[in-house]
Each structure stands twice: as structure tokens, then as C-alpha cells.
mmCIF file of C-alpha atoms and ligand atoms in Angstrom:
data_model
loop_
_atom_site.group_PDB
_atom_site.id
_atom_site.type_symbol
_atom_site.label_atom_id
_atom_site.label_comp_id
_atom_site.label_asym_id
_atom_site.label_seq_id
_atom_site.Cartn_x
_atom_site.Cartn_y
_atom_site.Cartn_z
ATOM 1 C CA MET A 30 6.006 22.751 8.219
ATOM 2 C CA THR A 31 5.586 18.829 10.120
ATOM 3 C CA ILE A 32 4.000 16.675 8.586
ATOM 4 C CA THR A 33 2.489 13.879 10.928
ATOM 5 C CA ILE A 34 1.221 11.041 9.934
ATOM 6 C CA THR A 35 -1.059 8.114 11.818
ATOM 7 C CA ALA A 36 -0.265 4.692 12.144
ATOM 8 C CA PHE A 37 -1.646 1.744 14.059
ATOM 9 C CA GLU A 38 -0.025 1.344 17.647
ATOM 10 C CA ARG A 39 0.136 -2.230 17.277
ATOM 11 C CA SER A 40 -0.204 -3.570 13.649
ATOM 12 C CA PRO A 41 -1.877 -6.712 13.328
ATOM 13 C CA ASP A 42 0.480 -7.796 10.010
ATOM 14 C CA ARG A 43 3.160 -8.073 12.645
ATOM 15 C CA GLY A 44 5.775 -5.361 11.085
ATOM 16 C CA ASN A 45 5.549 -6.665 7.454
ATOM 17 C CA GLY A 46 4.464 -3.637 6.701
ATOM 18 C CA LEU A 47 1.251 -4.280 5.032
ATOM 19 C CA ALA A 48 -0.632 -1.448 6.812
ATOM 20 C CA ARG A 49 -1.393 1.324 4.637
ATOM 21 C CA ASP A 50 1.287 4.228 5.929
ATOM 22 C CA MET A 51 4.075 2.026 5.070
ATOM 23 C CA ARG A 52 3.090 3.691 1.351
ATOM 24 C CA VAL A 53 3.006 7.697 2.471
ATOM 25 C CA ARG A 54 6.031 6.626 4.789
ATOM 26 C CA TRP A 55 7.780 5.387 1.723
ATOM 27 C CA ALA A 56 6.517 8.152 -0.233
ATOM 28 C CA LEU A 57 8.441 10.767 2.268
ATOM 29 C CA GLU A 58 10.680 9.155 2.615
ATOM 30 C CA GLU A 59 11.554 9.117 -1.588
ATOM 31 C CA ALA A 60 10.703 13.414 -1.029
ATOM 32 C CA GLY A 61 13.168 13.466 1.498
ATOM 33 C CA GLN A 62 10.109 14.901 4.223
ATOM 34 C CA PRO A 63 10.529 14.893 7.449
ATOM 35 C CA TYR A 64 8.002 13.507 9.478
ATOM 36 C CA ASP A 65 6.231 13.128 12.623
ATOM 37 C CA VAL A 66 4.011 9.338 13.865
ATOM 38 C CA ARG A 67 0.943 9.282 16.606
ATOM 39 C CA LEU A 68 -0.040 5.685 17.027
ATOM 40 C CA VAL A 69 -3.759 4.611 17.223
ATOM 41 C CA SER A 70 -5.036 2.088 19.162
ATOM 42 C CA PHE A 71 -8.509 0.390 17.454
ATOM 43 C CA LYS A 72 -10.228 2.057 20.035
ATOM 44 C CA THR A 73 -8.425 6.199 19.023
ATOM 45 C CA MET A 74 -9.288 5.064 15.714
ATOM 46 C CA LYS A 75 -13.550 5.320 16.768
ATOM 47 C CA GLU A 76 -12.858 8.290 18.886
ATOM 48 C CA PRO A 77 -14.342 11.666 17.874
ATOM 49 C CA ALA A 78 -10.327 13.198 17.735
ATOM 50 C CA HIS A 79 -9.714 11.318 14.824
ATOM 51 C CA LEU A 80 -13.347 10.861 13.536
ATOM 52 C CA ALA A 81 -12.357 14.645 13.173
ATOM 53 C CA LEU A 82 -9.109 13.627 10.682
ATOM 54 C CA HIS A 83 -10.742 10.377 9.244
ATOM 55 C CA PRO A 84 -14.747 9.913 8.511
ATOM 56 C CA PHE A 85 -13.989 6.049 8.242
ATOM 57 C CA GLY A 86 -11.996 6.103 11.309
ATOM 58 C CA GLN A 87 -8.999 4.369 9.493
ATOM 59 C CA ILE A 88 -5.160 5.167 9.297
ATOM 60 C CA PRO A 89 -3.210 6.785 7.942
ATOM 61 C CA THR A 90 -4.376 10.041 8.404
ATOM 62 C CA TYR A 91 -1.970 13.108 6.697
ATOM 63 C CA GLU A 92 -1.391 16.572 8.579
ATOM 64 C CA GLU A 93 0.380 19.509 7.790
ATOM 65 C CA GLY A 94 -0.409 23.005 9.047
ATOM 66 C CA ASP A 95 -4.244 23.262 8.465
ATOM 67 C CA LEU A 96 -3.927 20.372 5.620
ATOM 68 C CA ALA A 97 -5.903 17.410 6.622
ATOM 69 C CA LEU A 98 -5.735 14.713 4.287
ATOM 70 C CA PHE A 99 -6.750 10.637 4.803
ATOM 71 C CA GLU A 100 -7.370 8.210 1.873
ATOM 72 C CA SER A 101 -3.302 7.102 1.338
ATOM 73 C CA GLY A 102 -3.307 7.189 -2.418
ATOM 74 C CA ALA A 103 -4.795 10.943 -2.207
ATOM 75 C CA ILE A 104 -1.519 11.286 0.491
ATOM 76 C CA VAL A 105 0.644 9.897 -2.279
ATOM 77 C CA LEU A 106 -0.329 11.417 -5.034
ATOM 78 C CA HIS A 107 -0.338 15.381 -2.639
ATOM 79 C CA ILE A 108 3.288 14.533 -1.609
ATOM 80 C CA ALA A 109 4.762 13.816 -4.887
ATOM 81 C CA GLU A 110 2.958 17.057 -6.620
ATOM 82 C CA ARG A 111 4.756 18.722 -3.577
ATOM 83 C CA HIS A 112 7.984 17.501 -4.306
ATOM 84 C CA GLY A 113 10.291 16.304 -6.848
ATOM 85 C CA GLY A 114 11.084 13.187 -7.800
ATOM 86 C CA LEU A 115 7.906 11.262 -7.619
ATOM 87 C CA LEU A 116 5.924 12.104 -10.864
ATOM 88 C CA PRO A 117 7.536 13.136 -13.905
ATOM 89 C CA ASN A 118 7.843 16.913 -15.142
ATOM 90 C CA ASP A 119 6.397 16.409 -18.878
ATOM 91 C CA ALA A 120 2.954 16.825 -18.689
ATOM 92 C CA ASN A 121 1.901 13.486 -20.678
ATOM 93 C CA ALA A 122 4.152 11.126 -18.091
ATOM 94 C CA ARG A 123 2.936 12.945 -15.013
ATOM 95 C CA ALA A 124 -0.661 11.716 -16.702
ATOM 96 C CA ARG A 125 0.784 8.007 -17.050
ATOM 97 C CA ALA A 126 2.227 7.883 -14.202
ATOM 98 C CA ILE A 127 -1.065 8.781 -12.071
ATOM 99 C CA MET A 128 -3.077 7.170 -14.045
ATOM 100 C CA TRP A 129 -1.351 3.662 -12.571
ATOM 101 C CA MET A 130 -1.456 5.102 -9.282
ATOM 102 C CA PHE A 131 -5.550 4.744 -9.807
ATOM 103 C CA ALA A 132 -4.858 0.924 -11.418
ATOM 104 C CA ALA A 133 -2.619 -0.168 -8.669
ATOM 105 C CA LEU A 134 -5.714 1.066 -6.192
ATOM 106 C CA ASN A 135 -8.500 0.621 -8.477
ATOM 107 C CA THR A 136 -8.047 -2.616 -10.164
ATOM 108 C CA VAL A 137 -5.243 -4.196 -8.755
ATOM 109 C CA GLU A 138 -5.275 -3.532 -5.083
ATOM 110 C CA PRO A 139 -9.391 -4.995 -4.787
ATOM 111 C CA PRO A 140 -9.200 -8.320 -5.865
ATOM 112 C CA VAL A 141 -5.971 -8.806 -3.858
ATOM 113 C CA PHE A 142 -7.281 -7.431 -1.200
ATOM 114 C CA GLU A 143 -10.512 -9.077 -0.886
ATOM 115 C CA ARG A 144 -7.708 -12.160 -1.109
ATOM 116 C CA ALA A 145 -6.215 -11.479 2.077
ATOM 117 C CA LEU A 146 -9.854 -10.359 3.386
ATOM 118 C CA ALA A 147 -11.073 -14.055 2.785
ATOM 119 C CA ASN A 148 -8.278 -15.829 4.350
ATOM 120 C CA ILE A 149 -8.513 -13.767 7.569
ATOM 121 C CA LEU A 150 -12.879 -13.909 7.466
ATOM 122 C CA GLU A 151 -13.656 -16.519 5.572
ATOM 123 C CA ARG A 152 -10.817 -19.735 6.131
ATOM 124 C CA ASP A 153 -13.278 -21.869 8.103
ATOM 125 C CA GLU A 154 -16.536 -21.253 5.773
ATOM 126 C CA PRO A 155 -17.501 -24.190 3.916
ATOM 127 C CA TRP A 156 -17.015 -21.657 -0.161
ATOM 128 C CA TYR A 157 -13.675 -20.727 0.927
ATOM 129 C CA GLU A 158 -11.374 -23.054 -1.474
ATOM 130 C CA GLN A 159 -14.058 -21.903 -4.012
ATOM 131 C CA ARG A 160 -14.222 -17.765 -2.976
ATOM 132 C CA LEU A 161 -10.604 -18.507 -2.783
ATOM 133 C CA ARG A 162 -10.049 -19.663 -6.305
ATOM 134 C CA VAL A 163 -12.193 -17.543 -7.763
ATOM 135 C CA LEU A 164 -10.605 -14.058 -6.285
ATOM 136 C CA GLU A 165 -7.063 -15.504 -7.384
ATOM 137 C CA LYS A 166 -8.777 -16.240 -10.850
ATOM 138 C CA ASP A 167 -9.432 -12.616 -11.250
ATOM 139 C CA ILE A 168 -5.818 -11.689 -9.017
ATOM 140 C CA ARG A 169 -4.247 -13.480 -11.956
ATOM 141 C CA LYS A 170 -6.071 -11.898 -14.564
ATOM 142 C CA ARG A 171 -4.758 -8.497 -13.209
ATOM 143 C CA LEU A 172 -1.006 -10.164 -12.868
ATOM 144 C CA ASP A 173 -1.173 -11.455 -16.317
ATOM 145 C CA GLY A 174 -2.005 -7.965 -17.996
ATOM 146 C CA LEU A 175 0.849 -6.150 -16.165
ATOM 147 C CA SER A 176 3.289 -8.944 -16.997
ATOM 148 C CA HIS A 177 2.851 -8.282 -20.574
ATOM 149 C CA HIS A 178 2.850 -4.341 -20.152
ATOM 150 C CA LEU A 179 6.049 -4.422 -17.515
ATOM 151 C CA GLY A 180 8.264 -7.065 -20.597
ATOM 152 C CA ASP A 181 11.903 -6.607 -19.389
ATOM 153 C CA ALA A 182 11.445 -2.667 -17.863
ATOM 154 C CA ASP A 183 12.495 -1.483 -14.372
ATOM 155 C CA TRP A 184 9.161 -0.214 -13.957
ATOM 156 C CA LEU A 185 6.067 1.172 -15.062
ATOM 157 C CA ASP A 186 6.369 3.978 -17.491
ATOM 158 C CA GLY A 187 10.144 4.725 -17.735
ATOM 159 C CA ALA A 188 11.727 6.164 -14.508
ATOM 160 C CA PHE A 189 10.402 4.905 -10.813
ATOM 161 C CA SER A 190 6.782 7.320 -10.257
ATOM 162 C CA ALA A 191 4.431 6.989 -7.692
ATOM 163 C CA GLY A 192 2.267 4.631 -9.583
ATOM 164 C CA ASP A 193 5.560 2.332 -9.350
ATOM 165 C CA LEU A 194 5.427 2.957 -5.100
ATOM 166 C CA LEU A 195 1.426 2.325 -5.037
ATOM 167 C CA MET A 196 1.551 -0.908 -7.657
ATOM 168 C CA VAL A 197 4.573 -2.114 -4.840
ATOM 169 C CA THR A 198 3.200 -1.343 -2.047
ATOM 170 C CA VAL A 199 -0.290 -3.160 -3.070
ATOM 171 C CA LEU A 200 2.066 -6.511 -5.091
ATOM 172 C CA ARG A 201 3.571 -7.325 -1.656
ATOM 173 C CA ARG A 202 0.223 -8.287 -0.165
ATOM 174 C CA LEU A 203 0.675 -11.049 -2.896
ATOM 175 C CA GLN A 204 4.010 -12.216 -0.981
ATOM 176 C CA SER A 205 2.521 -14.960 0.934
ATOM 177 C CA SER A 206 1.314 -16.686 -1.455
ATOM 178 C CA ASP A 207 2.717 -18.725 -4.304
ATOM 179 C CA MET A 208 1.196 -16.377 -6.610
ATOM 180 C CA LEU A 209 3.673 -13.604 -7.627
ATOM 181 C CA GLU A 210 6.395 -16.773 -8.289
ATOM 182 C CA GLU A 211 4.480 -17.410 -11.195
ATOM 183 C CA TYR A 212 5.250 -13.557 -12.814
ATOM 184 C CA PRO A 213 9.110 -13.551 -12.380
ATOM 185 C CA ASN A 214 9.308 -9.869 -13.676
ATOM 186 C CA ILE A 215 6.705 -8.745 -11.084
ATOM 187 C CA SER A 216 8.674 -10.765 -8.624
ATOM 188 C CA ALA A 217 11.384 -8.733 -9.771
ATOM 189 C CA TYR A 218 10.095 -5.521 -10.272
ATOM 190 C CA VAL A 219 9.038 -5.969 -6.918
ATOM 191 C CA ALA A 220 11.968 -6.631 -5.022
ATOM 192 C CA ARG A 221 13.181 -3.566 -6.865
ATOM 193 C CA GLY A 222 10.840 -1.178 -5.385
ATOM 194 C CA GLU A 223 12.037 -3.059 -2.016
ATOM 195 C CA ALA A 224 15.166 -2.664 -2.487
ATOM 196 C CA ARG A 225 15.323 0.852 -2.774
ATOM 197 C CA SER A 226 17.107 2.621 0.278
ATOM 198 C CA ALA A 227 13.885 5.337 0.925
ATOM 199 C CA TYR A 228 11.824 1.614 1.163
ATOM 200 C CA LYS A 229 14.301 0.297 3.408
ATOM 201 C CA ARG A 230 13.866 3.304 5.522
ATOM 202 C CA ALA A 231 10.067 2.982 5.822
ATOM 203 C CA PHE A 232 10.103 -0.715 6.637
ATOM 204 C CA ASP A 233 12.503 -0.189 9.010
ATOM 205 C CA ALA A 234 10.271 2.786 10.719
ATOM 206 C CA GLN A 235 7.091 1.358 10.989
ATOM 207 C CA LEU A 236 8.763 -2.292 12.039
ATOM 208 C CA ALA A 237 10.230 -0.597 14.570
ATOM 209 C CA VAL A 238 7.370 0.836 16.033
ATOM 210 C CA PHE A 239 5.729 -3.304 15.871
ATOM 211 C CA THR A 240 9.245 -4.450 17.726
ATOM 212 C CA ALA A 241 8.853 -1.535 20.502
ATOM 213 C CA ALA A 242 5.074 -2.439 21.680
ATOM 214 C CA SER A 243 6.004 -6.440 21.368
ATOM 215 C CA THR A 244 8.714 -5.691 24.070
ATOM 216 C CA GLY A 245 7.584 -2.859 25.963
HETATM 217 N N1 GTB F 479 -8.871 3.387 1.103
HETATM 218 C C1 GTB F 479 -7.948 3.801 2.435
HETATM 219 C C2 GTB F 479 -6.692 4.283 2.428
HETATM 220 O O1 GTB F 479 -6.234 3.461 1.387
HETATM 221 O O2 GTB F 479 -6.150 4.835 3.244
HETATM 222 C C3 GTB F 479 -8.326 2.408 3.460
HETATM 223 C C4 GTB F 479 -7.407 2.752 4.615
HETATM 224 C C5 GTB F 479 -7.697 1.526 5.513
HETATM 225 O O3 GTB F 479 -8.014 0.242 4.882
HETATM 226 N N2 GTB F 479 -7.148 1.288 6.692
HETATM 227 C C6 GTB F 479 -6.638 0.197 7.641
HETATM 228 C C7 GTB F 479 -7.496 0.282 8.626
HETATM 229 O O4 GTB F 479 -7.332 1.416 9.416
HETATM 230 C C8 GTB F 479 -5.150 0.050 7.764
HETATM 231 S S1 GTB F 479 -4.815 -0.905 6.216
HETATM 232 N N3 GTB F 479 -8.633 -0.346 9.547
HETATM 233 C C9 GTB F 479 -8.459 -0.396 10.896
HETATM 234 C C10 GTB F 479 -10.331 -0.044 11.010
HETATM 235 O O5 GTB F 479 -11.257 -0.011 9.728
HETATM 236 O O6 GTB F 479 -11.243 -0.487 12.164
HETATM 237 C C11 GTB F 479 -5.733 -1.666 6.165
HETATM 238 C C12 GTB F 479 -4.731 -3.379 6.237
HETATM 239 C C13 GTB F 479 -4.803 -3.905 7.654
HETATM 240 C C14 GTB F 479 -4.019 -5.054 7.923
HETATM 241 C C15 GTB F 479 -3.404 -5.344 7.243
HETATM 242 N N4 GTB F 479 -2.337 -7.257 7.669
HETATM 243 O O7 GTB F 479 -2.247 -7.100 9.195
HETATM 244 O O8 GTB F 479 -1.522 -7.192 6.921
HETATM 245 C C16 GTB F 479 -2.885 -5.110 6.299
HETATM 246 C C17 GTB F 479 -3.774 -3.713 5.408
#
């Protein structure tokens, strides 16, 4: 059955793979599943056809036969449950991998996302510097915990899993700051994720969309 996902027609991240279709593309590449991409504009995302797939008018979405999903975490979990390579077979290890998926999206991503948003929307506000300091303190609390847990391990819990995939995509959002450099083991962890061949294929695919939109 053909899998179709949606992604930005012209991503504001300029091909840096920071939009949330990247994690879905990466999961599909890890699972060895071919997929089609329907590119959508900001306008198209708010029109009835897309809203029928995604009530909040966003990307990414996922369609496979009569199944339609939104929410990148739910999509990655679906891919991981249906195909090998992203979740361990052992029940306890599997539960822990899913726990790390939630940790990435519920505990680490919120302050990271808030900081990115403040950089875009609040840079000219008088409170910007103060807000940034508060957000960066929150992020460091998460990075401290993550760094302590990771130690010198390659991945969060044994073999690479969907938990690592989501965590790496979240942490990449900090690469434009100096914060990751304060945590050499986390920087090395992100680099390990980015070195995976499935990651590279996903990254190149989304970059090709941006390049084509810029030159076409
Ligand atoms: N919780 C949802 C999920 O995980 O799927 C959130 C989906 C979401 O935020 N989608 C964004 C979107 O469609 C794109 S990824 N926004 C359009 C809208 O809401 O109208 C967020 C994003 C956007 C841009 C960058 N960037 O430029 O770096 C990074 C991430």
C-alpha cells in the first residue's frame, strides 16, 4: 500500500530538516518503506481537503490505504509498530523506547520549541533577553538530565530506537545555539544520529524539495 506524507512546499527552515516531516521521513527510511510526498503551501494547509486530514491545518500527515494520521509522534510510533528496526521486541525494552519517545516530545521539545519561537517572534521585544535566559535555563535542566542518563552510551536504551530518532530531531533544533557544545556526549549523540544512512536519505530528500523550490 502506498504511503503518502505531507511536507512544506517551501520550508521556512531552508532545507535544514527542522520541520516535523523530517522525523517521519527518517522513520520511513529506517523501516525501509518507500513513500510519496504531497507538498502543501501554508494556504493549502488551511483548506478543507487538508483540514479533513489534519484538524489543525499543519504538516506532517500520513496516509496509507484508508488510514490517515496526523501528529508526528503518533506517525513515527505507527511506523515503528508496523515495521522492524525502530522498537525492540522485548516487551520491557519496547515500553522504555516508547517512554523515550514521549520524553523527547513532552519533556525536551517544549522548551526547545519555545526558544525557537521566541527567537522568531519576540526578538524585538524589550523582554526578549530575559525570556531567552529563562528558556535556556529550562533547556539546560533537560540537557543535564539527558547527558547524565546518556553517559558514554551510544543510544538512550541499548539499540537505536524510535526514542532516539525523535530525541535527535528535537535536539537538532538547538544546533543554531551554543548550548549543545556544553554537552559533548549529547553533541556526539546527535552526530551519531545524523550519520545514519537512513537519516541522510531523509535529509537529502527534504533538501531536494527546498532546492527545487528555490531554483524552479
Ligand atoms: N505536534 C505536531 C506534530 O508533531 O506533528 C506539530 C506539527 C507542526 O508544528 N507543524 C508545523 C506546521 O505545519 C511544521 S513543523 N506549521 C504550519 C502552521 O501551523 O500553520 C514546525 C516547524 C516549522 C518551521 C521550522 N523551521 O523553520 O525551522 C521548524 C519547525
